[in-house]
Short mmCIF file of C-alpha atoms and ligand atoms in Angstrom, two decimals:
data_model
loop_
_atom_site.label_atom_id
_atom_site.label_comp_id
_atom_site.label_asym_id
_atom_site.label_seq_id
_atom_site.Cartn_x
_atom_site.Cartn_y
_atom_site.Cartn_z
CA UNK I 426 -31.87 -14.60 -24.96
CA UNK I 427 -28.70 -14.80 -27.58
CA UNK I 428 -28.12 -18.13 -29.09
CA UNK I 429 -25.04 -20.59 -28.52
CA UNK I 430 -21.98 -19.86 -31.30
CA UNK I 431 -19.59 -21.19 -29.47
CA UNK I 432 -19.29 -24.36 -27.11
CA UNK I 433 -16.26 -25.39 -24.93
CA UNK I 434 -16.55 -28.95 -23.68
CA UNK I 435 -13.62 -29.47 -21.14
CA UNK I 436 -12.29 -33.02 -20.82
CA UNK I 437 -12.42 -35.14 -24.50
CA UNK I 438 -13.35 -38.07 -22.90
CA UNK I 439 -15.75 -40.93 -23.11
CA UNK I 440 -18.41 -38.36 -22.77
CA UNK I 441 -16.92 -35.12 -23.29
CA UNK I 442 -15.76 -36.41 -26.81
CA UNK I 443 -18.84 -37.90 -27.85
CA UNK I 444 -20.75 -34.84 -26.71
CA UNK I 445 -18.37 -32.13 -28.60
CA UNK I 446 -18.72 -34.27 -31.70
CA UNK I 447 -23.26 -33.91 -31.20
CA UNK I 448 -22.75 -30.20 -30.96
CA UNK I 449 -20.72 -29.78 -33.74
CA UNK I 450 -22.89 -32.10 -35.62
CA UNK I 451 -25.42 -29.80 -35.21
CA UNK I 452 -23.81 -26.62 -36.33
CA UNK I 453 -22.38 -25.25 -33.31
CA UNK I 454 -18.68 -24.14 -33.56
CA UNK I 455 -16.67 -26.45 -30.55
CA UNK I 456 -14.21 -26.39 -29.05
CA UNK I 457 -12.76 -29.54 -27.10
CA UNK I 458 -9.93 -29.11 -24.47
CA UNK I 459 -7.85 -31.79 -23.19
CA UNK I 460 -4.79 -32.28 -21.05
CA UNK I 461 -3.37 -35.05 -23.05
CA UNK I 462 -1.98 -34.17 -26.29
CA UNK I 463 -2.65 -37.40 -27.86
CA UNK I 464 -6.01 -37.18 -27.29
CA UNK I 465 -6.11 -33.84 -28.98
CA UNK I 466 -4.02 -34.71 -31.86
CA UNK I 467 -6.23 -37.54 -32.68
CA UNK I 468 -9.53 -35.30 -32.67
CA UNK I 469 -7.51 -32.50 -34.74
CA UNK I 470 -6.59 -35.77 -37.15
CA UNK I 471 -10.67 -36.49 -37.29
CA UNK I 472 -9.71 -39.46 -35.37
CA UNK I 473 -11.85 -40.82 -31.97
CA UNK I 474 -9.22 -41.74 -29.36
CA UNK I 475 -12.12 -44.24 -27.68
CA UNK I 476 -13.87 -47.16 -29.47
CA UNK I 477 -17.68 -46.18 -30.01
CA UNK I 478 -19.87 -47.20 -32.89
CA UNK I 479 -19.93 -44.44 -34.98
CA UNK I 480 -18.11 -42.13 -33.29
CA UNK I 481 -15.04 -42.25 -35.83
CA UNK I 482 -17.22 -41.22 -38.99
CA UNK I 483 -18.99 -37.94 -36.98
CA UNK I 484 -15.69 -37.49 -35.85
CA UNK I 485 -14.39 -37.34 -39.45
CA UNK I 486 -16.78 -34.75 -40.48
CA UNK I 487 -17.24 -32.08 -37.93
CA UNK I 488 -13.61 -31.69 -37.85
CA UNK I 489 -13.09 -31.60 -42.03
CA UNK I 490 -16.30 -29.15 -41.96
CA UNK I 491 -14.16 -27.01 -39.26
CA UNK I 492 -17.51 -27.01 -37.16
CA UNK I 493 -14.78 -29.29 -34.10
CA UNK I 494 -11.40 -28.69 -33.10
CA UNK I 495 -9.35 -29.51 -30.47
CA UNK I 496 -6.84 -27.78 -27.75
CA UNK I 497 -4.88 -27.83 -24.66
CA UNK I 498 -5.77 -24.58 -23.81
CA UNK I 499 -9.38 -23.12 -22.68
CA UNK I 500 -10.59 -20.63 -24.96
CA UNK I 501 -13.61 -18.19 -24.98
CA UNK I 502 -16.96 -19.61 -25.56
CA UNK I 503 -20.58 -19.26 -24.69
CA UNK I 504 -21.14 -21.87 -22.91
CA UNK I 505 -18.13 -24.20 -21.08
CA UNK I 506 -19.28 -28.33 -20.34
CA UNK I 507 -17.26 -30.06 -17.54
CA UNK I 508 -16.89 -32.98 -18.57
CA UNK I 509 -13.77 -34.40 -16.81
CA UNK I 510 -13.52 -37.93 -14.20
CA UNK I 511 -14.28 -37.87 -10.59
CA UNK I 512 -12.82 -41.20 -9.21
CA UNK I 513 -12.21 -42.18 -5.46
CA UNK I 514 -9.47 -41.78 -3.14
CA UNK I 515 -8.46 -45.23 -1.53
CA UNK I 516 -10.62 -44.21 1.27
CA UNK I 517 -13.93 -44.21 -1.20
CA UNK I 518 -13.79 -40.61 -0.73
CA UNK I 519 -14.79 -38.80 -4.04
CA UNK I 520 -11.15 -37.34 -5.66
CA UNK I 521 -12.94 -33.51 -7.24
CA UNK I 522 -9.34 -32.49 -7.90
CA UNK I 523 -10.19 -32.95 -11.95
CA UNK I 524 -13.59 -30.68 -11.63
CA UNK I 525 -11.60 -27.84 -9.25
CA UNK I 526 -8.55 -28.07 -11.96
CA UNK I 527 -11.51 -27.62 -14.91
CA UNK I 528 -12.75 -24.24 -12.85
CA UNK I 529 -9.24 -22.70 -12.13
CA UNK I 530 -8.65 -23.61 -16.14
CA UNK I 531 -11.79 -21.51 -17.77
CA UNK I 532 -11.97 -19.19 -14.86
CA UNK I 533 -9.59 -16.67 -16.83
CA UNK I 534 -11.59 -16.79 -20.25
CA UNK I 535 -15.15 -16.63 -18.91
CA UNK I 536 -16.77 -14.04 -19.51
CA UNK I 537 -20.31 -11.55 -18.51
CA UNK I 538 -23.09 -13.72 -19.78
CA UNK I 539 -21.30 -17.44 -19.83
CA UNK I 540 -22.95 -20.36 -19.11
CA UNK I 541 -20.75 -23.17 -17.04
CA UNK I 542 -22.10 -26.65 -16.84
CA UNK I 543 -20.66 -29.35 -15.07
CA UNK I 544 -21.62 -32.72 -15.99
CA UNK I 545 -19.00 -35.08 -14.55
CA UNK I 546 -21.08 -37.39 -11.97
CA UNK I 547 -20.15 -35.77 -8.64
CA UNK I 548 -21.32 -35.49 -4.85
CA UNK I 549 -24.08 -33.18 -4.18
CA UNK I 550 -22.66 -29.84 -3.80
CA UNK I 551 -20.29 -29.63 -5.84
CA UNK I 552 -21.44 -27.13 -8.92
CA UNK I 553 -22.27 -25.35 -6.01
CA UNK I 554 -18.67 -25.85 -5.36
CA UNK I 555 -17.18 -25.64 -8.73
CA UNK I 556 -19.31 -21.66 -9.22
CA UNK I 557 -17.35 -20.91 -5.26
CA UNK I 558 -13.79 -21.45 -7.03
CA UNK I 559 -14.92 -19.61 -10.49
CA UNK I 560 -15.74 -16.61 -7.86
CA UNK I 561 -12.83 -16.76 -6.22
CA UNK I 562 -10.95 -16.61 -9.54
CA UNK I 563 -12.81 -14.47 -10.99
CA UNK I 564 -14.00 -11.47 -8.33
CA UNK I 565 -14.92 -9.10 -10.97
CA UNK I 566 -18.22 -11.09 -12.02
CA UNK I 567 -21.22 -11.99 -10.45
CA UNK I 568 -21.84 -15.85 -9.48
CA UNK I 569 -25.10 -17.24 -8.72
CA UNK I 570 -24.71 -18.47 -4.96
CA UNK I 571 -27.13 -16.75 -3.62
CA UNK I 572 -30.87 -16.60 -4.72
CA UNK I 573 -30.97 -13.01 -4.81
CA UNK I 574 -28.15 -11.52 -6.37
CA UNK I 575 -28.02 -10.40 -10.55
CA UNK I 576 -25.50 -12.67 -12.10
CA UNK I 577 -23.35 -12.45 -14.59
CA UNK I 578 -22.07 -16.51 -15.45
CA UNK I 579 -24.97 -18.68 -15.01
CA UNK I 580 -24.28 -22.14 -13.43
CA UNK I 581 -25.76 -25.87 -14.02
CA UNK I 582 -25.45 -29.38 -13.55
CA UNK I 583 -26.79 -32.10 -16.35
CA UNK I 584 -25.41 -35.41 -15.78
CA UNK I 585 -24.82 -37.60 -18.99
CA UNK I 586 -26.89 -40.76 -18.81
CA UNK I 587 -25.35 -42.85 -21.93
CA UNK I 588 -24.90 -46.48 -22.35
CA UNK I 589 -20.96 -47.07 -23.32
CA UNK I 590 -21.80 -48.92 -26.47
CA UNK I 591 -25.12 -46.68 -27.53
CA UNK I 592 -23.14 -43.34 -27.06
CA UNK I 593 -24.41 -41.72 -29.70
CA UNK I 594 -27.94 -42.63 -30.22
CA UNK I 595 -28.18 -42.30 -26.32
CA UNK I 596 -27.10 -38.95 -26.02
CA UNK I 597 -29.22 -37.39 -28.75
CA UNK I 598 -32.26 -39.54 -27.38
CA UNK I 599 -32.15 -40.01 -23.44
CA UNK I 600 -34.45 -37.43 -21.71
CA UNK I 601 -31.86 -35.10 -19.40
CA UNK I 602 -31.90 -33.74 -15.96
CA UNK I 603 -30.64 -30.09 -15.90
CA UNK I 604 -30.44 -28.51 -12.35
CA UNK I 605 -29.30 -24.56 -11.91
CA UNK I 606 -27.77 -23.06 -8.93
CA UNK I 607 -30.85 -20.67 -10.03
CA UNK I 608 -34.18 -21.53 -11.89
CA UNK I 609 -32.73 -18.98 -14.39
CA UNK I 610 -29.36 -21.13 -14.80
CA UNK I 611 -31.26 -24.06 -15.50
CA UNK I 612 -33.23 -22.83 -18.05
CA UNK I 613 -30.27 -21.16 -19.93
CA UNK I 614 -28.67 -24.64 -19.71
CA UNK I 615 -32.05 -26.59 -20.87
CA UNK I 616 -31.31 -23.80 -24.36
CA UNK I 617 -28.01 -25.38 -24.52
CA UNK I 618 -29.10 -29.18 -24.54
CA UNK I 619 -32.26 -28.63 -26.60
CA UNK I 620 -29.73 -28.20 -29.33
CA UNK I 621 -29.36 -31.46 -30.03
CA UNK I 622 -31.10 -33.74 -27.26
CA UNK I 623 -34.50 -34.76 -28.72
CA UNK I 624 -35.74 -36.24 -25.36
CA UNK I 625 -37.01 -33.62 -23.09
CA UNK I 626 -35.44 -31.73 -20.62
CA UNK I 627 -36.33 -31.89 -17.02
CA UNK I 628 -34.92 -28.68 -14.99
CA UNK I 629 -34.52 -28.92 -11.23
CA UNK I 630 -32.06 -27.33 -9.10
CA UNK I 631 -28.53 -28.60 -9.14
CA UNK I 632 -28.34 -30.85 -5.81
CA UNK I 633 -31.73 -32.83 -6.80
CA UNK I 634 -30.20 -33.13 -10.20
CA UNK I 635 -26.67 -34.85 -8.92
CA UNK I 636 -28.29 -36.47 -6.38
CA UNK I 637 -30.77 -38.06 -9.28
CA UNK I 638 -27.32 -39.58 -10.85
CA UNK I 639 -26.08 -41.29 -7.86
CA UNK I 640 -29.09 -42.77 -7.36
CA UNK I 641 -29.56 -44.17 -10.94
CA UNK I 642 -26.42 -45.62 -10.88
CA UNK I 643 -26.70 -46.72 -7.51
CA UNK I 644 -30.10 -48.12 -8.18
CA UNK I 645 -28.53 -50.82 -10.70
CA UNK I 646 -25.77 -51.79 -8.44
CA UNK I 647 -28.03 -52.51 -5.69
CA UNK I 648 -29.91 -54.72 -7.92
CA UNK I 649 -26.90 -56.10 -9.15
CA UNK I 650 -26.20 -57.15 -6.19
CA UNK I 651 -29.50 -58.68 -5.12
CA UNK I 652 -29.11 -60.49 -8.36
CA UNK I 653 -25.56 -61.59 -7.19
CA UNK I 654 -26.20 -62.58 -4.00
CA UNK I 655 -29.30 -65.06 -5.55
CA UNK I 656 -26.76 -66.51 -7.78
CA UNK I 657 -24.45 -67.49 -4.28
CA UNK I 658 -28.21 -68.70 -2.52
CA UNK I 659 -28.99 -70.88 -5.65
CA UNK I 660 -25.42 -72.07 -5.64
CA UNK I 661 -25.71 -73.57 -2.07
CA UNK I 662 -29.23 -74.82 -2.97
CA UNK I 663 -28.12 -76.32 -6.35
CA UNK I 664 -30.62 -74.54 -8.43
CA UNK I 665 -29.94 -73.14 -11.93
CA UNK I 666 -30.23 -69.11 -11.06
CA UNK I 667 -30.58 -68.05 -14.25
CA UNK I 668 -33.88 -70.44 -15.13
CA UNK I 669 -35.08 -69.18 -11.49
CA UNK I 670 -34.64 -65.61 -12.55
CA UNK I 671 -36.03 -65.80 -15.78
CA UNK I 672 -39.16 -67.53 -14.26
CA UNK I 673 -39.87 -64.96 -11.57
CA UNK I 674 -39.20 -62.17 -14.09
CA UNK I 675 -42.73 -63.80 -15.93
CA UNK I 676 -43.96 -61.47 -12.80
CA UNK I 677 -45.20 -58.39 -13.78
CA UNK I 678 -44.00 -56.63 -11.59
CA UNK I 679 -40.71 -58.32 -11.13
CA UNK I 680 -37.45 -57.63 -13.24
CA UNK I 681 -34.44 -59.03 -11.48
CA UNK I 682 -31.24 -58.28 -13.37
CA UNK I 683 -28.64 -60.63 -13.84
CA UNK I 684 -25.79 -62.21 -11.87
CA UNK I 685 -21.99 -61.98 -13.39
CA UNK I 686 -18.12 -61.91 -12.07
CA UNK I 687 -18.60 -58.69 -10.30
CA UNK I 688 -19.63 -55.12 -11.39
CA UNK I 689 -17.09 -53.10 -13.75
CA UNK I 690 -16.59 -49.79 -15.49
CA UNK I 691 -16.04 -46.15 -14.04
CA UNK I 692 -19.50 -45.27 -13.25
CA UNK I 693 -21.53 -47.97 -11.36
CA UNK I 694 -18.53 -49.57 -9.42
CA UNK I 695 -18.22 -45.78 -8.26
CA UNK I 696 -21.15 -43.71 -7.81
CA UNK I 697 -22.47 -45.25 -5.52
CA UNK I 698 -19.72 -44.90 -3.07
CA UNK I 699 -20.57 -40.65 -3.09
CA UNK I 700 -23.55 -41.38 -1.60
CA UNK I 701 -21.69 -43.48 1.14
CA UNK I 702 -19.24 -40.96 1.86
CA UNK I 703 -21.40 -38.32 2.23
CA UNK I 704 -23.55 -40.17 5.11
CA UNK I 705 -21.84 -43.75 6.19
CA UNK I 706 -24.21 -44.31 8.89
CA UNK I 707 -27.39 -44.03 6.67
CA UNK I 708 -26.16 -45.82 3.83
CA UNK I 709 -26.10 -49.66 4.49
CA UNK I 710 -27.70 -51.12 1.55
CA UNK I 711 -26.10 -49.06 -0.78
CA UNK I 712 -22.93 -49.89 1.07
CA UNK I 713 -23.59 -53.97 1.41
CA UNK I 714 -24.18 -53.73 -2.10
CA UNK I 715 -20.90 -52.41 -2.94
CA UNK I 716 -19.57 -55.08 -0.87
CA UNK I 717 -21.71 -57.60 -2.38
CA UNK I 718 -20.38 -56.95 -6.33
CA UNK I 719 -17.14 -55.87 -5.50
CA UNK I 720 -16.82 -59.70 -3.54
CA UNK I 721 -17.43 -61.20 -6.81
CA UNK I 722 -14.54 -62.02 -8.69
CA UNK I 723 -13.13 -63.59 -5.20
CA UNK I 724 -15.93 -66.01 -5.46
CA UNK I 725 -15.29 -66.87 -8.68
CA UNK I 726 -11.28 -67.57 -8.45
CA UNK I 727 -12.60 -70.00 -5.44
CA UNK I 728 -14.96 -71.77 -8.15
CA UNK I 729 -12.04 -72.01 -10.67
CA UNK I 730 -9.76 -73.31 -7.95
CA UNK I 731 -12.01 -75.97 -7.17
CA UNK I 732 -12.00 -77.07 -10.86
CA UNK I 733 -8.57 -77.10 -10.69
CA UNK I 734 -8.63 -79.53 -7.50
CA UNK I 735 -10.73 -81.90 -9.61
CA UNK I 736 -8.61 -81.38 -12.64
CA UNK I 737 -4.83 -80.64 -11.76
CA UNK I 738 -2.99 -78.98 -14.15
CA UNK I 739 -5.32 -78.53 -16.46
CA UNK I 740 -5.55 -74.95 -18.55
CA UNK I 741 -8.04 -72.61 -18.24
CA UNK I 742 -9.93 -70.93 -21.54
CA UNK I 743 -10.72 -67.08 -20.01
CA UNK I 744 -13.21 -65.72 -22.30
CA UNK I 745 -13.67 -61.84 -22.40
CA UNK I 746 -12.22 -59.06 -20.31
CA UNK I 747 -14.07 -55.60 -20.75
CA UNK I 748 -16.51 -55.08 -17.82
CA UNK I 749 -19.12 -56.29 -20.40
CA UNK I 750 -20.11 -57.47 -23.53
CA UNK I 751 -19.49 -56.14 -27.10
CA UNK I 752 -16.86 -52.70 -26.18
CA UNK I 753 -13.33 -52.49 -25.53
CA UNK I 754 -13.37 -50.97 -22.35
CA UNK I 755 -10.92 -52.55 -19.13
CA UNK I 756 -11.66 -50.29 -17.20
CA UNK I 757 -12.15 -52.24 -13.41
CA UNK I 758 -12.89 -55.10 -15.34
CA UNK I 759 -14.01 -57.69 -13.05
CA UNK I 760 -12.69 -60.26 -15.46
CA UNK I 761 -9.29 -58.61 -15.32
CA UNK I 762 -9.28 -59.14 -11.75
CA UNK I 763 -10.20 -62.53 -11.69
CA UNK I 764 -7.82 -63.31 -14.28
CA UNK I 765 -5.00 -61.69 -12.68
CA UNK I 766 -5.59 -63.51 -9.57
CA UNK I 767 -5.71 -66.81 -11.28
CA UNK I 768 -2.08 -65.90 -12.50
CA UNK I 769 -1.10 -65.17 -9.21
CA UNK I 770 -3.06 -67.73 -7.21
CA UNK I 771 -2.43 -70.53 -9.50
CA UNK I 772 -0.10 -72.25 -12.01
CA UNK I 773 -2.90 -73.13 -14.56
CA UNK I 774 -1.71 -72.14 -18.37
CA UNK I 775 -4.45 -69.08 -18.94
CA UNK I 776 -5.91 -69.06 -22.51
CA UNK I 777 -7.23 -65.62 -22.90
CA UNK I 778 -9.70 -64.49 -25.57
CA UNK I 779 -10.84 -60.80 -26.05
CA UNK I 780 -11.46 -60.15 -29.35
CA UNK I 781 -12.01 -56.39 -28.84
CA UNK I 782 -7.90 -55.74 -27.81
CA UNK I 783 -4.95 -56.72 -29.44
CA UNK I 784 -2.24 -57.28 -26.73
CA UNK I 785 -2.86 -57.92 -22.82
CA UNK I 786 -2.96 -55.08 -20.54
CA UNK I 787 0.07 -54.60 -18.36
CA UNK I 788 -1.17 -55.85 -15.68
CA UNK I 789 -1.25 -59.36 -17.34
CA UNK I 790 1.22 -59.13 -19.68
CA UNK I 791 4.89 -60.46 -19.28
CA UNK I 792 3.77 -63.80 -18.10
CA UNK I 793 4.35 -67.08 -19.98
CA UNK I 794 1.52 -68.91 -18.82
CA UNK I 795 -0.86 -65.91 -19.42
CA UNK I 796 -1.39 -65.46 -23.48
CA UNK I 797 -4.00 -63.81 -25.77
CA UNK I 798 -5.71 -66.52 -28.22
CA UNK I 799 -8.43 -66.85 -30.34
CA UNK I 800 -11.79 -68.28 -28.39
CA UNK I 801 -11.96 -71.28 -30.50
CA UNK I 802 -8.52 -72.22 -30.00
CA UNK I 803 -8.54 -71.45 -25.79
CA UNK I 804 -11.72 -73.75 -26.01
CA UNK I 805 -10.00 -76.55 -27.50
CA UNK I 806 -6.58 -76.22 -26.04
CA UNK I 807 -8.34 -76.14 -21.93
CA UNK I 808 -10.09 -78.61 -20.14
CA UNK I 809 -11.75 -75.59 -17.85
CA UNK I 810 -13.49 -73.18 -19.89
CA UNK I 811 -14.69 -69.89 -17.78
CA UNK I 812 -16.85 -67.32 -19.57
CA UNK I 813 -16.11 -63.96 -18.34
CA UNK I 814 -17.85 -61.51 -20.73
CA UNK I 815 -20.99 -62.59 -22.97
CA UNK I 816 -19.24 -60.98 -25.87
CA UNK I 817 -21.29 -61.97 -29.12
CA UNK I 818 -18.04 -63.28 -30.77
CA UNK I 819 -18.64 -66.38 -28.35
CA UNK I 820 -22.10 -67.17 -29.04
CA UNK I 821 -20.89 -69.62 -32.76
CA UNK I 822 -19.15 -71.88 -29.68
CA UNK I 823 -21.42 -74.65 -28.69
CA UNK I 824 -22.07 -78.11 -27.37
CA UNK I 825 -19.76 -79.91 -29.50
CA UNK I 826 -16.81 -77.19 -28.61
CA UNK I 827 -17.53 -77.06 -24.96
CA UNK I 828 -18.45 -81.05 -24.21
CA UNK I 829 -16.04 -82.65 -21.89
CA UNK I 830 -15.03 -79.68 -20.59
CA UNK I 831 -15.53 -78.01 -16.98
CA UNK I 832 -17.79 -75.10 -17.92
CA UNK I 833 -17.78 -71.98 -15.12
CA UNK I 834 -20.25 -69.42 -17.07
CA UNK I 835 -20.35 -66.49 -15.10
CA UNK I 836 -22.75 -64.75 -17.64
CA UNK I 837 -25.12 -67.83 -17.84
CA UNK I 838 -24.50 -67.51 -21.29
CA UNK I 839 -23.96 -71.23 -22.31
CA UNK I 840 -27.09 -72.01 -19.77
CA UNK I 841 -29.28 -74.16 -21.93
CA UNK I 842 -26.98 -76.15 -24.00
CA UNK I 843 -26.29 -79.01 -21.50
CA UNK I 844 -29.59 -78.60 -20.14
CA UNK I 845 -32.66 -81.23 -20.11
CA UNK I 846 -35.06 -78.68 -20.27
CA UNK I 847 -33.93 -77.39 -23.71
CA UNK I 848 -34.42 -81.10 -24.88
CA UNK I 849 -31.51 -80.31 -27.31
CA UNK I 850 -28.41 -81.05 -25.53
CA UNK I 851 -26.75 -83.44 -23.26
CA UNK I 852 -27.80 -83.26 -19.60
CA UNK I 853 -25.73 -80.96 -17.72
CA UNK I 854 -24.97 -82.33 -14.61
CA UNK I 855 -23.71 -79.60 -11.63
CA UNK I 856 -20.81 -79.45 -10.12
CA UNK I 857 -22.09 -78.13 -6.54
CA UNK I 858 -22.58 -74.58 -8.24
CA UNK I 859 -25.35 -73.01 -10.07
CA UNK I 860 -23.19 -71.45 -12.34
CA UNK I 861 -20.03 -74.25 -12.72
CA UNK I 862 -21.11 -76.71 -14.57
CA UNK I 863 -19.53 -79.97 -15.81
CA UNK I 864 -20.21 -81.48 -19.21
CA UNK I 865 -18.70 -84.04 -18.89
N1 SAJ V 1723 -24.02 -55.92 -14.90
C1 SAJ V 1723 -24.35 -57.13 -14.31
N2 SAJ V 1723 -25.66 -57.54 -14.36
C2 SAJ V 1723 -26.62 -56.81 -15.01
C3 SAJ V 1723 -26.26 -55.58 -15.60
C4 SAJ V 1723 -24.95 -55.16 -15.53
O1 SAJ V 1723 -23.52 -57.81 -13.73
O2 SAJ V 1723 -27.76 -57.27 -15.03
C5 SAJ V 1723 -22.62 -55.45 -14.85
C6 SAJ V 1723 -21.98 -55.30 -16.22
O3 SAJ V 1723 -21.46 -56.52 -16.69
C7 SAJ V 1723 -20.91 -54.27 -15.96
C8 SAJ V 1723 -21.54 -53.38 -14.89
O4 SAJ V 1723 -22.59 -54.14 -14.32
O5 SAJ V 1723 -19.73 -54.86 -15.43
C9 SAJ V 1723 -22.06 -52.05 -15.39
O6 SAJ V 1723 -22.69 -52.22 -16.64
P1 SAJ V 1723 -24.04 -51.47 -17.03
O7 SAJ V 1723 -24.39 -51.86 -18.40
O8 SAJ V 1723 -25.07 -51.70 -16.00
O9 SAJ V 1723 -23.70 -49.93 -16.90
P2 SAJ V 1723 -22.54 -48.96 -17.47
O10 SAJ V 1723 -21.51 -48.80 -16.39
O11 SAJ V 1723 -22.06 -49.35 -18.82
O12 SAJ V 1723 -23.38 -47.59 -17.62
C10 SAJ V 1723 -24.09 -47.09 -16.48
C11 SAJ V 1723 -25.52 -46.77 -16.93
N3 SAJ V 1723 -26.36 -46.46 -15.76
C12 SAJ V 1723 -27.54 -47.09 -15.56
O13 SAJ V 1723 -27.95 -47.96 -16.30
C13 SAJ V 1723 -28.31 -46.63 -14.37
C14 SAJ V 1723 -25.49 -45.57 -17.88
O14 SAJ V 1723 -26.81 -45.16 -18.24
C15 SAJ V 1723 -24.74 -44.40 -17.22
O15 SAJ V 1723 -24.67 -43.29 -18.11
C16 SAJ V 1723 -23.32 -44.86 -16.94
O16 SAJ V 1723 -23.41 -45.94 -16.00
C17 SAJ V 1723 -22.55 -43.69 -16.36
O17 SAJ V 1723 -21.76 -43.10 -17.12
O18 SAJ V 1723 -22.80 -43.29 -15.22
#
């Protein structure tokens, strides 16, 4: 079987972008396609568009070396990776228009002996889907939908299973599910990763293999939310959750993740939700759990808003808004949320610290009371201090910043330093919630 010269990766996103780059890295001439010019400008300027350690330098090189460049336009190529977003509709219903808009787009310059792999996170069915529209477009070669029939463009699936924040090491080291339409497509494809994964490659046909993403990513919301939903029992019960879960996880065969302001970024927030959709009436746990996280940042405006009871027109210190600690990324940021509703909900003066942006996102800019500070500064300035994200920037703030104040540490990040049990700090004495504390 011929080797891979050249590699199309469609959509120059926080995967596709990453994964052109690990190709070209490794010899392979790429070419990235994007709709957005920007984004293609910036790659052809050896420039990453995202924020991901690393990235910028690999970025720098493959493109001076010639070995990546970028495009609005499909070209030619051995092998073509989907790598483009599959949100929701409104309804939770998964929106494929981005995946059938990839397949119309390389349908015209594929070609007798391509290779098409689509690793966007997506129901089950659809590279079966996505190989129906590239026949329909392309009647004049052979597509592998049935199990019998020669083919001429082999079809996969090989879902991306990276850490935002650990991209690239990730990537190159993660083990990866590959699942043909045919055994013969997914061996093809396993070629194609083995030139730069160094985990192994599983092959399995392409249904199991989406199916396997949903239910990794549905996996760690569920426990999310059992997490989650122990942090509101030990809140009633007035018992510290994160000592309780710490304790139990001396189990060895317990590992209970931990509790926060809700569940954020474009995957886990999501995925899960395919599963749903494709059979509601067998999907309650995985549905409650949705439910669960995405009730989060509600609870958490009510905890604020009964500081604010105690202490009227006080300001608030918001630390963090990414959906987690130590990346840039807003995307359904729980702490955005809860921020925005404490801007609508209330007329506290909001102190916000994010060290990874450098202006508010439109959704909370444009408002006097809202503003963009430095952490130390919205620590001393508020009288309610509510940790969103357990950035590392925050961890130099301590007892001697955060005493006297009203303490809401949705991260449990700060657990410890008002505690008894540490023997180090002043007692922290609850304020009816496991996670609100008052040092004070
Ligand atoms: N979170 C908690 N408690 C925890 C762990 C996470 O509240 O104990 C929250 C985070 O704060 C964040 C959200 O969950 O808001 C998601 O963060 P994450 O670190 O769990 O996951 P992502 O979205 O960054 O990446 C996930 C990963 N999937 C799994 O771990 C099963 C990653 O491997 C996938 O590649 C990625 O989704 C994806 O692209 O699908």
């Amino acid at each position: 079987m011929q080797g891979f010269s050249q590699v199309s990766v469609i959509g120059l996103g926080y995967i596709g972008c990453p994964t052109a780059v690990v190709f070209a890295g490794r010899g392979i001439n790429v070419v990235g396609v994007d709709l957005n010019e920007n984004t293609v400008r910036s790659i052809n300027h050896g420039e990453a568009h995202i924020v991901e350690p690393g990235l910028d330098e690999i970025i720098r090189a493959v493109v001076a070396s010639g070995k990546l460049r970028a495009t609005t336009r499909p070209e030619p190529a051995d092998a073509f990776i989907v790598a483009v977003p599959t949100p929701f509709l409104e309804n939770h219903a998964p929106d494929l228009s981005h995946v059938e808009a990839a397949a119309r787009s390389i349908a015209p310059v594929l070609a007798k002996g391509n290779l098409v792999v689509l690793e966007s996170t997506s129901p089950v069915g659809t590279t079966r889907r996505l190989a129906s529209i590239l026949a329909q477009e392309r009647p004049d070669l052979r597509f592998p939908l049935s199990d019998t029939e020669e083919v001429d463009v082999l079809v996969a699936y090989c879902a991306e299973r990276v850490l935002p924040g650990k991209i690239l090491y990730e990537l190159t080291h993660n083990d990866r599910i590959i699942g043909g339409l045919t055994p013969a497509c997914a061996e093809r494809a396993s070629e194609l990763y083995k030139i730069f994964v160094k985990g192994a490659c599983f092959q399995t046909d392409a249904a199991t293999a989406e199916m396997i993403k949903l239910a990794e990513n549905a996996f760690r919301d569920v426990n999310i939310a059992f997490a989650n939903e122990l942090s509101t029992v030990c809140e009633s019960l007035n018992i510290d959750v994160w000592r309780m879960i710490e304790l139990a996880n001396l189990h060895p065969r317990v590992n209970i993740l931990q509790p926060g302001p809700g569940v954020g970024g474009h995957c886990i927030a999501v995925d899960p939700w395919f599963i749903v959709h494709s059979l509601p009436a067998r999907t309650q746990l995985i549905a409650n759990a949705r439910q669960i996280n995405d009730s989060r940042p509600a609870q958490i405006v009510n905890q604020v808003k009964a500081a604010l009871e105690k202490l009227p027109g006080a300001a608030i210190a918001c630390l963090g808004l990414s959906f987690k600690a130590d990346i840039d990324d807003l995307r359904e940021s729980p702490a955005v949320k809860i921020v925005h509703a404490l801007q609508q909900e209330t007329t506290a003066d909001l102190l916000i610290a994010e060290p990874y942006i450098s202006e508010l996102p439109r959704l909370l800019a444009g408002s006097e009371r809202a503003r963009l500070v430095e952490a130390d500064d919205a620590v001393r300035r508020a009288d309610i201090i509510l940790v969103l994200v357990n950035h590392k920037h925050f961890y130099s703030l301590g007892a001697a910043e955060l005493a006297g104040k009203i303490l809401i540490d949705t991260r449990g990040m700060f657990r410890g330093i008002f505690s008894s049990e540490t023997g180090t700090g002043q007692k922290w004495q609850r304020s009816g919630s496991a996670s609100a504390g008052a040092a004070r």
